[in-house]
Amino acid sequence: MKKFFTSESVTEGHPDKICDKISDSVLDAILEQDPMARVACETACTTGLVLVMGEITTSAYVDIQGIVRKAVLDIGYDASDKGFDGNTCGVIVALDEQSKDIAMGVDKALEAKEGTLSDKYDTGAGDQGMVFGFACDETEELMPLPISMSHKLSARLTQVRKNGTLPYLRADGKTQVTVQYDDGKPVRIDSIVVSSQHSEDVSLDKIRADIIANVITPIIPANYIDENTKIYVNPTGRFVTGGPNGDSGLTGRKIIVDTYGGYASHGGGAFSGKDPTKVDRSAAYMARYVAKNIVASGIASACEVQIAYAIGVAKPLSVYIDTRGTCTTVSDQRLAEIVSEVFDLRPAAIIEKLELRKPIYAPLSAYGHFGREELGVKWECTDMVDAIKAKL
């Protein structure tokens, strides 16, 4: 059976991604001084203005204004002719402390208060909610092919802009890839869309030729391209106005880009700007870790994991596994039981296992939180394969 699936990505200069980077840069700066800080940092941006808001409880002192300006300048918005300038933009900071009602449940889990939990992992989840993790064998990093290709194209757009290969490009950009599947397997790429902000003085023909030669051709494997593959470069014909000057931005508004490109489910919350006591983030990383190890073990070619939590409670309410019919060794229900036996899914245990109190988050704010093996993050490791196989 033939079907088509599409995923998109955006560059770090997209207004929403600017906000994600600022929020995660604030988080990293605080964790560097105070690993136990509670951080929920939200950012909004529009023409000439950045607003940083949220709830932060910490002993650290950080220069929020300086962090904002550095993040914007690092992205490449450093002059007025680019539509946004980190040197001169307005920065408003509106931060408060975390609610004591929330902190009370995180500091000590319900089980600890009732006397049924007494080890070092006795803290509760920072909120209720469900998270998802996914892995499949379509790429080396065990990610779906459409989002993997989209992210790599976006990252390449940024690379050729910053290294001077295509100096007329600007920081805002989007990519999109449609993959054709036959009987559940990716066989070809049906269409590629790349849109990049650019300077005023460059022709559309040059942009199209340069992006095909320097962005698309080096990234997309030749075996996925054929004579019927459609390529669209800046299909509107002009993309001079971009970034916060072209559209407002907000932290957490690209959650499908951050995860699996719509190929798998997404939980109730975004990631950026949140310290790891927020299970929206930490447990989603753990769910990816579980799913990736299951696929890496060879017992399934695809795996989706759902974990659900209650605020102030340490142990998850449920663990659900769906291997999409690709596991013939055991049932999905038995696999969920094995996961609960092999992995400690309590928030404090997740934080320790995945080393989440380190300032590792700003590089994740663009080009996806998963499949990023080049960053050395723990949830991309496949070190639990033997433990899973032993249970079988």
mmCIF file of C-alpha atoms in Angstrom:
data_model
loop_
_atom_site.group_PDB
_atom_site.id
_atom_site.type_symbol
_atom_site.label_atom_id
_atom_site.label_comp_id
_atom_site.label_asym_id
_atom_site.label_seq_id
_atom_site.Cartn_x
_atom_site.Cartn_y
_atom_site.Cartn_z
ATOM 1 C CA MET A 1 0.000 0.000 0.000
ATOM 2 C CA LYS A 2 1.310 3.420 -0.985
ATOM 3 C CA LYS A 3 1.047 6.441 1.310
ATOM 4 C CA PHE A 4 2.727 9.817 1.748
ATOM 5 C CA PHE A 5 3.818 11.473 4.972
ATOM 6 C CA THR A 6 5.144 15.002 5.466
ATOM 7 C CA SER A 7 7.139 16.646 8.271
ATOM 8 C CA GLU A 8 8.541 20.148 8.622
ATOM 9 C CA SER A 9 11.381 21.869 10.441
ATOM 10 C CA VAL A 10 12.367 25.495 11.031
ATOM 11 C CA THR A 11 15.717 27.182 11.540
ATOM 12 C CA GLU A 12 16.960 28.777 14.753
ATOM 13 C CA GLY A 13 16.045 32.191 13.325
ATOM 14 C CA HIS A 14 12.342 31.413 13.145
ATOM 15 C CA PRO A 15 10.554 33.664 15.688
ATOM 16 C CA ASP A 16 9.293 30.725 17.778
ATOM 17 C CA LYS A 17 12.747 29.161 17.818
ATOM 18 C CA ILE A 18 14.339 32.435 18.888
ATOM 19 C CA CYS A 19 12.066 32.254 21.935
ATOM 20 C CA ASP A 20 12.912 28.596 22.585
ATOM 21 C CA LYS A 21 16.628 29.397 22.471
ATOM 22 C CA ILE A 22 16.291 32.341 24.844
ATOM 23 C CA SER A 23 14.246 30.291 27.328
ATOM 24 C CA ASP A 24 16.719 27.404 27.249
ATOM 25 C CA SER A 25 19.694 29.783 27.465
ATOM 26 C CA VAL A 26 18.220 31.275 30.634
ATOM 27 C CA LEU A 27 17.681 27.750 31.986
ATOM 28 C CA ASP A 28 21.275 26.731 31.195
ATOM 29 C CA ALA A 29 22.730 29.848 32.825
ATOM 30 C CA ILE A 30 20.771 29.166 36.020
ATOM 31 C CA LEU A 31 21.546 25.419 36.132
ATOM 32 C CA GLU A 32 25.247 26.185 35.744
ATOM 33 C CA GLN A 33 25.142 27.965 39.120
ATOM 34 C CA ASP A 34 22.206 26.186 40.782
ATOM 35 C CA PRO A 35 21.469 22.658 39.496
ATOM 36 C CA MET A 36 18.491 22.348 41.854
ATOM 37 C CA ALA A 37 16.739 25.474 40.545
ATOM 38 C CA ARG A 38 13.097 25.440 39.532
ATOM 39 C CA VAL A 39 12.719 27.155 36.185
ATOM 40 C CA ALA A 40 9.680 27.772 33.997
ATOM 41 C CA CYS A 41 10.859 30.452 31.592
ATOM 42 C CA GLU A 42 8.655 31.639 28.743
ATOM 43 C CA THR A 43 9.677 34.081 26.011
ATOM 44 C CA ALA A 44 7.728 36.106 23.467
ATOM 45 C CA CYS A 45 9.147 38.287 20.721
ATOM 46 C CA THR A 46 7.863 40.694 18.127
ATOM 47 C CA THR A 47 9.256 43.607 16.111
ATOM 48 C CA GLY A 48 12.061 45.151 18.180
ATOM 49 C CA LEU A 49 11.006 43.527 21.470
ATOM 50 C CA VAL A 50 11.660 40.439 23.625
ATOM 51 C CA LEU A 51 9.567 39.629 26.716
ATOM 52 C CA VAL A 52 10.914 37.079 29.223
ATOM 53 C CA MET A 53 8.382 35.871 31.788
ATOM 54 C CA GLY A 54 7.633 32.938 34.058
ATOM 55 C CA GLU A 55 8.364 31.451 37.465
ATOM 56 C CA ILE A 56 11.910 30.852 38.673
ATOM 57 C CA THR A 57 13.108 29.832 42.139
ATOM 58 C CA THR A 58 16.904 29.842 42.422
ATOM 59 C CA SER A 59 19.899 30.977 44.433
ATOM 60 C CA ALA A 60 21.685 31.939 41.207
ATOM 61 C CA TYR A 61 22.060 35.411 39.797
ATOM 62 C CA VAL A 62 22.061 35.674 36.019
ATOM 63 C CA ASP A 63 21.957 38.651 33.690
ATOM 64 C CA ILE A 64 18.704 37.984 31.823
ATOM 65 C CA GLN A 65 19.130 40.978 29.521
ATOM 66 C CA GLY A 66 22.634 39.887 28.601
ATOM 67 C CA ILE A 67 21.502 36.299 27.953
ATOM 68 C CA VAL A 68 18.704 37.505 25.677
ATOM 69 C CA ARG A 69 20.984 39.734 23.627
ATOM 70 C CA LYS A 70 23.677 37.070 23.265
ATOM 71 C CA ALA A 71 21.151 34.455 22.126
ATOM 72 C CA VAL A 72 19.693 36.786 19.491
ATOM 73 C CA LEU A 73 23.137 37.835 18.241
ATOM 74 C CA ASP A 74 24.371 34.216 18.112
ATOM 75 C CA ILE A 75 21.430 33.342 15.887
ATOM 76 C CA GLY A 76 22.467 36.091 13.471
ATOM 77 C CA TYR A 77 20.110 38.986 14.120
ATOM 78 C CA ASP A 78 22.752 41.661 14.577
ATOM 79 C CA ALA A 79 21.720 44.523 12.309
ATOM 80 C CA SER A 80 18.611 46.530 11.573
ATOM 81 C CA ASP A 81 18.660 45.612 7.886
ATOM 82 C CA LYS A 82 18.061 41.984 8.917
ATOM 83 C CA GLY A 83 14.831 42.997 10.619
ATOM 84 C CA PHE A 84 15.985 42.416 14.203
ATOM 85 C CA ASP A 85 19.048 43.436 16.178
ATOM 86 C CA GLY A 86 20.099 41.909 19.500
ATOM 87 C CA ASN A 87 22.147 44.993 20.275
ATOM 88 C CA THR A 88 19.224 47.413 20.217
ATOM 89 C CA CYS A 89 15.997 45.437 20.696
ATOM 90 C CA GLY A 90 13.923 46.123 23.802
ATOM 91 C CA VAL A 91 14.041 43.484 26.557
ATOM 92 C CA ILE A 92 11.353 43.262 29.240
ATOM 93 C CA VAL A 93 11.765 40.814 32.151
ATOM 94 C CA ALA A 94 8.747 39.733 34.230
ATOM 95 C CA LEU A 95 9.743 36.813 36.476
ATOM 96 C CA ASP A 96 8.319 35.516 39.756
ATOM 97 C CA GLU A 97 8.942 32.513 42.050
ATOM 98 C CA GLN A 98 7.389 29.094 41.611
ATOM 99 C CA SER A 99 4.073 28.626 43.400
ATOM 100 C CA LYS A 100 4.580 27.127 46.871
ATOM 101 C CA ASP A 101 1.563 24.880 46.247
ATOM 102 C CA ILE A 102 3.343 23.285 43.286
ATOM 103 C CA ALA A 103 6.720 23.171 45.061
ATOM 104 C CA MET A 104 5.169 21.282 47.984
ATOM 105 C CA GLY A 105 4.262 18.335 45.760
ATOM 106 C CA VAL A 106 7.564 18.292 43.928
ATOM 107 C CA ASP A 107 9.743 18.493 47.063
ATOM 108 C CA LYS A 108 8.196 15.363 48.575
ATOM 109 C CA ALA A 109 6.004 12.901 46.723
ATOM 110 C CA LEU A 110 2.629 11.711 47.994
ATOM 111 C CA GLU A 111 4.110 8.233 48.510
ATOM 112 C CA ALA A 112 6.827 9.664 50.776
ATOM 113 C CA LYS A 113 4.239 11.515 52.848
ATOM 114 C CA GLU A 114 2.237 8.303 53.219
ATOM 115 C CA GLY A 115 5.327 6.308 54.178
ATOM 116 C CA THR A 116 5.317 3.975 51.158
ATOM 117 C CA LEU A 117 8.416 5.500 49.565
ATOM 118 C CA SER A 118 11.596 6.249 51.470
ATOM 119 C CA ASP A 119 14.545 6.241 49.052
ATOM 120 C CA LYS A 120 16.348 9.160 47.417
ATOM 121 C CA TYR A 121 13.847 9.281 44.568
ATOM 122 C CA ASP A 122 11.035 10.525 46.783
ATOM 123 C CA THR A 123 10.174 13.690 44.858
ATOM 124 C CA GLY A 124 6.916 14.054 42.935
ATOM 125 C CA ALA A 125 6.115 14.949 39.364
ATOM 126 C CA GLY A 126 5.968 18.693 38.744
ATOM 127 C CA ASP A 127 2.628 18.431 36.971
ATOM 128 C CA GLN A 128 0.022 15.987 35.783
ATOM 129 C CA GLY A 129 0.130 14.887 32.185
ATOM 130 C CA MET A 130 1.159 12.293 29.641
ATOM 131 C CA VAL A 131 4.300 12.156 27.529
ATOM 132 C CA PHE A 132 5.270 10.159 24.464
ATOM 133 C CA GLY A 133 8.481 8.736 23.085
ATOM 134 C CA PHE A 134 9.081 7.134 19.711
ATOM 135 C CA ALA A 135 11.723 5.364 17.675
ATOM 136 C CA CYS A 136 11.796 3.504 14.374
ATOM 137 C CA ASP A 137 14.443 1.959 12.154
ATOM 138 C CA GLU A 138 14.056 4.301 9.155
ATOM 139 C CA THR A 139 17.310 6.172 9.886
ATOM 140 C CA GLU A 140 20.600 5.484 11.655
ATOM 141 C CA GLU A 141 19.529 7.635 14.611
ATOM 142 C CA LEU A 142 16.235 5.669 14.764
ATOM 143 C CA MET A 143 14.032 8.614 13.823
ATOM 144 C CA PRO A 144 11.302 8.884 11.171
ATOM 145 C CA LEU A 145 12.768 9.777 7.786
ATOM 146 C CA PRO A 146 10.582 12.867 7.058
ATOM 147 C CA ILE A 147 11.521 14.772 10.233
ATOM 148 C CA SER A 148 15.143 13.602 10.058
ATOM 149 C CA MET A 149 15.558 15.011 6.545
ATOM 150 C CA SER A 150 13.679 18.206 7.406
ATOM 151 C CA HIS A 151 15.911 18.900 10.417
ATOM 152 C CA LYS A 152 19.072 18.213 8.460
ATOM 153 C CA LEU A 153 18.001 20.607 5.718
ATOM 154 C CA SER A 154 17.250 23.329 8.297
ATOM 155 C CA ALA A 155 20.581 22.818 10.016
ATOM 156 C CA ARG A 156 22.336 22.963 6.647
ATOM 157 C CA LEU A 157 20.580 26.251 5.817
ATOM 158 C CA THR A 158 22.040 27.708 8.996
ATOM 159 C CA GLN A 159 25.476 26.237 8.309
ATOM 160 C CA VAL A 160 25.842 27.704 4.812
ATOM 161 C CA ARG A 161 24.609 31.079 6.082
ATOM 162 C CA LYS A 162 27.038 31.237 8.994
ATOM 163 C CA ASN A 163 30.101 29.854 7.208
ATOM 164 C CA GLY A 164 29.746 32.356 4.381
ATOM 165 C CA THR A 165 28.864 29.915 1.591
ATOM 166 C CA LEU A 166 25.590 31.783 1.000
ATOM 167 C CA PRO A 167 26.154 35.093 2.801
ATOM 168 C CA TYR A 168 22.944 36.665 1.497
ATOM 169 C CA LEU A 169 20.772 34.239 3.478
ATOM 170 C CA ARG A 170 19.162 35.466 6.698
ATOM 171 C CA ALA A 171 18.347 33.547 9.865
ATOM 172 C CA ASP A 172 14.650 32.726 9.353
ATOM 173 C CA GLY A 173 13.806 29.629 7.351
ATOM 174 C CA LYS A 174 11.631 26.558 6.972
ATOM 175 C CA THR A 175 11.951 23.146 5.385
ATOM 176 C CA GLN A 176 9.473 20.388 4.597
ATOM 177 C CA VAL A 177 9.888 16.855 3.254
ATOM 178 C CA THR A 178 7.238 14.453 1.936
ATOM 179 C CA VAL A 179 8.225 10.773 1.911
ATOM 180 C CA GLN A 180 6.488 8.037 -0.062
ATOM 181 C CA TYR A 181 5.982 4.775 1.831
ATOM 182 C CA ASP A 182 5.237 1.436 0.192
ATOM 183 C CA ASP A 183 3.921 -1.181 2.623
ATOM 184 C CA GLY A 184 5.208 0.874 5.549
ATOM 185 C CA LYS A 185 8.747 1.335 4.211
ATOM 186 C CA PRO A 186 10.177 4.642 2.912
ATOM 187 C CA VAL A 187 11.055 4.257 -0.766
ATOM 188 C CA ARG A 188 11.448 7.774 -2.173
ATOM 189 C CA ILE A 189 11.079 11.466 -1.415
ATOM 190 C CA ASP A 190 8.141 12.925 -3.262
ATOM 191 C CA SER A 191 8.687 16.621 -2.502
ATOM 192 C CA ILE A 192 11.082 19.012 -0.783
ATOM 193 C CA VAL A 193 10.261 22.561 0.269
ATOM 194 C CA VAL A 194 12.951 25.015 1.430
ATOM 195 C CA SER A 195 12.154 28.631 2.256
ATOM 196 C CA SER A 196 14.873 30.958 3.486
ATOM 197 C CA GLN A 197 14.900 34.613 4.401
ATOM 198 C CA HIS A 198 17.364 36.536 2.243
ATOM 199 C CA SER A 199 18.780 39.977 1.562
ATOM 200 C CA GLU A 200 17.080 42.395 -0.802
ATOM 201 C CA ASP A 201 19.713 42.306 -3.530
ATOM 202 C CA VAL A 202 19.651 38.690 -4.711
ATOM 203 C CA SER A 203 17.569 37.132 -7.473
ATOM 204 C CA LEU A 204 15.171 34.253 -6.970
ATOM 205 C CA ASP A 205 16.937 32.223 -9.679
ATOM 206 C CA LYS A 206 20.232 32.496 -7.808
ATOM 207 C CA ILE A 207 18.632 31.559 -4.480
ATOM 208 C CA ARG A 208 17.016 28.489 -6.007
ATOM 209 C CA ALA A 209 20.168 27.304 -7.771
ATOM 210 C CA ASP A 210 22.352 27.916 -4.726
ATOM 211 C CA ILE A 211 20.033 26.165 -2.264
ATOM 212 C CA ILE A 212 19.609 23.121 -4.501
ATOM 213 C CA ALA A 213 23.391 22.868 -4.947
ATOM 214 C CA ASN A 214 24.526 23.737 -1.413
ATOM 215 C CA VAL A 215 21.662 22.642 0.830
ATOM 216 C CA ILE A 216 19.471 19.976 -0.771
ATOM 217 C CA THR A 217 22.016 17.963 -2.777
ATOM 218 C CA PRO A 218 24.529 17.502 0.098
ATOM 219 C CA ILE A 219 21.795 16.415 2.555
ATOM 220 C CA ILE A 220 19.228 14.279 0.731
ATOM 221 C CA PRO A 221 20.551 10.798 -0.194
ATOM 222 C CA ALA A 222 20.537 10.370 -3.967
ATOM 223 C CA ASN A 223 18.693 7.068 -3.779
ATOM 224 C CA TYR A 224 15.601 8.858 -2.444
ATOM 225 C CA ILE A 225 15.480 11.351 -5.346
ATOM 226 C CA ASP A 226 14.048 10.521 -8.762
ATOM 227 C CA GLU A 227 12.784 12.362 -11.839
ATOM 228 C CA ASN A 228 9.385 12.855 -10.217
ATOM 229 C CA THR A 229 10.654 14.433 -6.987
ATOM 230 C CA LYS A 230 9.307 17.974 -6.724
ATOM 231 C CA ILE A 231 11.585 20.695 -5.312
ATOM 232 C CA TYR A 232 10.244 24.073 -4.206
ATOM 233 C CA VAL A 233 12.646 26.820 -3.124
ATOM 234 C CA ASN A 234 11.102 30.051 -1.795
ATOM 235 C CA PRO A 235 7.850 29.289 -3.636
ATOM 236 C CA THR A 236 6.295 32.674 -2.732
ATOM 237 C CA GLY A 237 9.063 34.327 -4.766
ATOM 238 C CA ARG A 238 10.324 36.655 -2.009
ATOM 239 C CA PHE A 239 11.288 36.252 1.668
ATOM 240 C CA VAL A 240 13.061 39.459 2.732
ATOM 241 C CA THR A 241 10.933 40.301 5.759
ATOM 242 C CA GLY A 242 11.392 37.571 8.350
ATOM 243 C CA GLY A 243 12.148 36.802 11.978
ATOM 244 C CA PRO A 244 10.293 38.799 14.655
ATOM 245 C CA ASN A 245 9.809 41.604 12.148
ATOM 246 C CA GLY A 246 7.662 39.308 10.003
ATOM 247 C CA ASP A 247 5.854 37.352 12.700
ATOM 248 C CA SER A 248 5.688 37.196 16.484
ATOM 249 C CA GLY A 249 7.304 34.295 18.330
ATOM 250 C CA LEU A 250 6.511 32.290 21.439
ATOM 251 C CA THR A 251 8.251 29.563 23.442
ATOM 252 C CA GLY A 252 6.819 26.094 22.880
ATOM 253 C CA ARG A 253 4.881 26.803 19.707
ATOM 254 C CA LYS A 254 6.845 24.328 17.576
ATOM 255 C CA ILE A 255 6.307 21.189 19.647
ATOM 256 C CA ILE A 256 5.767 18.880 16.663
ATOM 257 C CA VAL A 257 9.003 20.145 15.106
ATOM 258 C CA ASP A 258 10.684 19.458 18.463
ATOM 259 C CA THR A 259 9.598 15.801 18.546
ATOM 260 C CA TYR A 260 8.724 13.481 15.648
ATOM 261 C CA GLY A 261 7.212 15.699 12.982
ATOM 262 C CA GLY A 262 3.722 14.362 13.574
ATOM 263 C CA TYR A 263 4.798 10.784 12.826
ATOM 264 C CA ALA A 264 4.147 9.871 16.465
ATOM 265 C CA SER A 265 1.991 11.273 19.257
ATOM 266 C CA HIS A 266 2.898 14.297 21.372
ATOM 267 C CA GLY A 267 2.063 14.855 25.029
ATOM 268 C CA GLY A 268 0.415 17.841 26.626
ATOM 269 C CA GLY A 269 3.391 20.144 27.099
ATOM 270 C CA ALA A 270 6.327 21.850 25.442
ATOM 271 C CA PHE A 271 9.989 21.477 26.453
ATOM 272 C CA SER A 272 12.022 24.669 26.278
ATOM 273 C CA GLY A 273 12.584 26.780 29.375
ATOM 274 C CA LYS A 274 11.572 24.025 31.808
ATOM 275 C CA ASP A 275 13.852 22.482 34.431
ATOM 276 C CA PRO A 276 13.818 18.662 34.628
ATOM 277 C CA THR A 277 11.344 18.416 37.528
ATOM 278 C CA LYS A 278 8.777 19.205 34.831
ATOM 279 C CA VAL A 279 7.868 15.772 33.450
ATOM 280 C CA ASP A 280 6.647 17.434 30.239
ATOM 281 C CA ARG A 281 10.324 17.566 29.415
ATOM 282 C CA SER A 282 12.233 14.986 31.451
ATOM 283 C CA ALA A 283 9.752 12.127 31.061
ATOM 284 C CA ALA A 284 9.442 12.804 27.315
ATOM 285 C CA TYR A 285 13.204 12.352 27.090
ATOM 286 C CA MET A 286 12.883 9.137 29.099
ATOM 287 C CA ALA A 287 10.103 7.864 26.847
ATOM 288 C CA ARG A 288 12.356 8.414 23.827
ATOM 289 C CA TYR A 289 15.172 6.581 25.659
ATOM 290 C CA VAL A 290 12.868 3.612 26.300
ATOM 291 C CA ALA A 291 11.538 3.516 22.737
ATOM 292 C CA LYS A 292 14.990 3.831 21.184
ATOM 293 C CA ASN A 293 16.391 0.984 23.266
ATOM 294 C CA ILE A 294 13.470 -1.248 22.350
ATOM 295 C CA VAL A 295 14.006 -0.631 18.625
ATOM 296 C CA ALA A 296 17.785 -0.917 18.985
ATOM 297 C CA SER A 297 17.301 -4.317 20.636
ATOM 298 C CA GLY A 298 15.775 -5.595 17.401
ATOM 299 C CA ILE A 299 12.510 -6.831 18.895
ATOM 300 C CA ALA A 300 10.474 -4.162 17.089
ATOM 301 C CA SER A 301 11.090 -1.892 14.111
ATOM 302 C CA ALA A 302 8.895 0.869 15.566
ATOM 303 C CA CYS A 303 7.858 1.684 19.116
ATOM 304 C CA GLU A 304 5.719 4.360 20.724
ATOM 305 C CA VAL A 305 5.788 4.776 24.500
ATOM 306 C CA GLN A 306 3.295 6.699 26.627
ATOM 307 C CA ILE A 307 3.903 7.492 30.315
ATOM 308 C CA ALA A 308 1.330 9.317 32.486
ATOM 309 C CA TYR A 309 1.867 11.167 35.778
ATOM 310 C CA ALA A 310 -0.091 12.901 38.545
ATOM 311 C CA ILE A 311 1.250 16.086 40.119
ATOM 312 C CA GLY A 312 3.053 15.390 43.393
ATOM 313 C CA VAL A 313 3.151 11.599 42.792
ATOM 314 C CA ALA A 314 6.432 9.856 42.007
ATOM 315 C CA LYS A 315 5.384 6.632 40.285
ATOM 316 C CA PRO A 316 3.742 6.906 36.858
ATOM 317 C CA LEU A 317 0.046 6.190 36.624
ATOM 318 C CA SER A 318 0.418 4.134 33.457
ATOM 319 C CA VAL A 319 2.905 2.878 30.901
ATOM 320 C CA TYR A 320 1.647 2.084 27.402
ATOM 321 C CA ILE A 321 3.584 0.527 24.527
ATOM 322 C CA ASP A 322 2.548 0.351 20.862
ATOM 323 C CA THR A 323 4.968 -1.363 18.486
ATOM 324 C CA ARG A 324 2.590 -0.888 15.557
ATOM 325 C CA GLY A 325 2.463 -4.621 14.934
ATOM 326 C CA THR A 326 6.225 -4.941 14.424
ATOM 327 C CA CYS A 327 6.990 -6.966 17.581
ATOM 328 C CA THR A 328 6.298 -10.699 17.246
ATOM 329 C CA THR A 329 8.331 -11.841 20.266
ATOM 330 C CA VAL A 330 6.034 -10.660 23.049
ATOM 331 C CA SER A 331 2.807 -8.709 23.352
ATOM 332 C CA ASP A 332 2.872 -4.952 23.717
ATOM 333 C CA GLN A 333 1.349 -5.363 27.178
ATOM 334 C CA ARG A 334 4.174 -7.664 28.266
ATOM 335 C CA LEU A 335 6.656 -5.204 26.793
ATOM 336 C CA ALA A 336 5.111 -2.449 28.952
ATOM 337 C CA GLU A 337 5.627 -4.661 31.997
ATOM 338 C CA ILE A 338 9.255 -5.258 30.994
ATOM 339 C CA VAL A 339 9.785 -1.504 30.623
ATOM 340 C CA SER A 340 8.480 -0.924 34.155
ATOM 341 C CA GLU A 341 10.861 -3.610 35.437
ATOM 342 C CA VAL A 342 13.946 -2.356 33.575
ATOM 343 C CA PHE A 343 13.508 1.437 33.747
ATOM 344 C CA ASP A 344 12.866 3.538 36.865
ATOM 345 C CA LEU A 345 10.307 6.041 35.615
ATOM 346 C CA ARG A 346 10.058 8.202 38.739
ATOM 347 C CA PRO A 347 11.016 11.841 38.024
ATOM 348 C CA ALA A 348 14.047 11.952 40.338
ATOM 349 C CA ALA A 349 15.367 8.678 38.920
ATOM 350 C CA ILE A 350 14.922 9.992 35.370
ATOM 351 C CA ILE A 351 16.825 13.174 36.233
ATOM 352 C CA GLU A 352 19.731 11.156 37.627
ATOM 353 C CA LYS A 353 19.797 8.533 34.865
ATOM 354 C CA LEU A 354 19.742 11.057 32.030
ATOM 355 C CA GLU A 355 21.927 13.663 33.816
ATOM 356 C CA LEU A 356 19.359 16.401 33.349
ATOM 357 C CA ARG A 357 20.596 18.935 35.904
ATOM 358 C CA LYS A 358 23.396 20.023 33.588
ATOM 359 C CA PRO A 359 23.287 23.075 31.268
ATOM 360 C CA ILE A 360 22.654 21.036 28.117
ATOM 361 C CA TYR A 361 19.462 22.571 26.788
ATOM 362 C CA ALA A 362 20.173 25.558 24.522
ATOM 363 C CA PRO A 363 21.645 23.408 21.691
ATOM 364 C CA LEU A 364 18.424 21.364 21.714
ATOM 365 C CA SER A 365 16.218 24.392 21.151
ATOM 366 C CA ALA A 366 16.452 24.081 17.349
ATOM 367 C CA TYR A 367 16.642 21.086 14.973
ATOM 368 C CA GLY A 368 14.868 18.697 17.328
ATOM 369 C CA HIS A 369 15.280 17.258 20.801
ATOM 370 C CA PHE A 370 15.537 13.673 19.522
ATOM 371 C CA GLY A 371 17.952 11.935 17.198
ATOM 372 C CA ARG A 372 20.622 14.450 18.256
ATOM 373 C CA GLU A 373 23.404 11.909 18.752
ATOM 374 C CA GLU A 374 26.036 14.550 17.964
ATOM 375 C CA LEU A 375 25.196 16.323 21.236
ATOM 376 C CA GLY A 376 25.964 13.296 23.425
ATOM 377 C CA VAL A 377 22.682 13.491 25.341
ATOM 378 C CA LYS A 378 21.940 10.436 27.459
ATOM 379 C CA TRP A 379 18.460 9.699 26.108
ATOM 380 C CA GLU A 380 19.986 8.901 22.722
ATOM 381 C CA CYS A 381 22.141 6.116 24.203
ATOM 382 C CA THR A 382 21.242 2.468 23.569
ATOM 383 C CA ASP A 383 22.857 1.091 26.717
ATOM 384 C CA MET A 384 19.724 -0.700 27.981
ATOM 385 C CA VAL A 385 19.427 -3.136 25.075
ATOM 386 C CA ASP A 386 20.967 -6.055 26.979
ATOM 387 C CA ALA A 387 18.739 -5.448 30.006
ATOM 388 C CA ILE A 388 15.642 -5.538 27.810
ATOM 389 C CA LYS A 389 16.791 -8.702 26.022
ATOM 390 C CA ALA A 390 17.509 -10.387 29.366
ATOM 391 C CA LYS A 391 13.856 -9.972 30.359
ATOM 392 C CA LEU A 392 12.765 -11.759 27.202
#
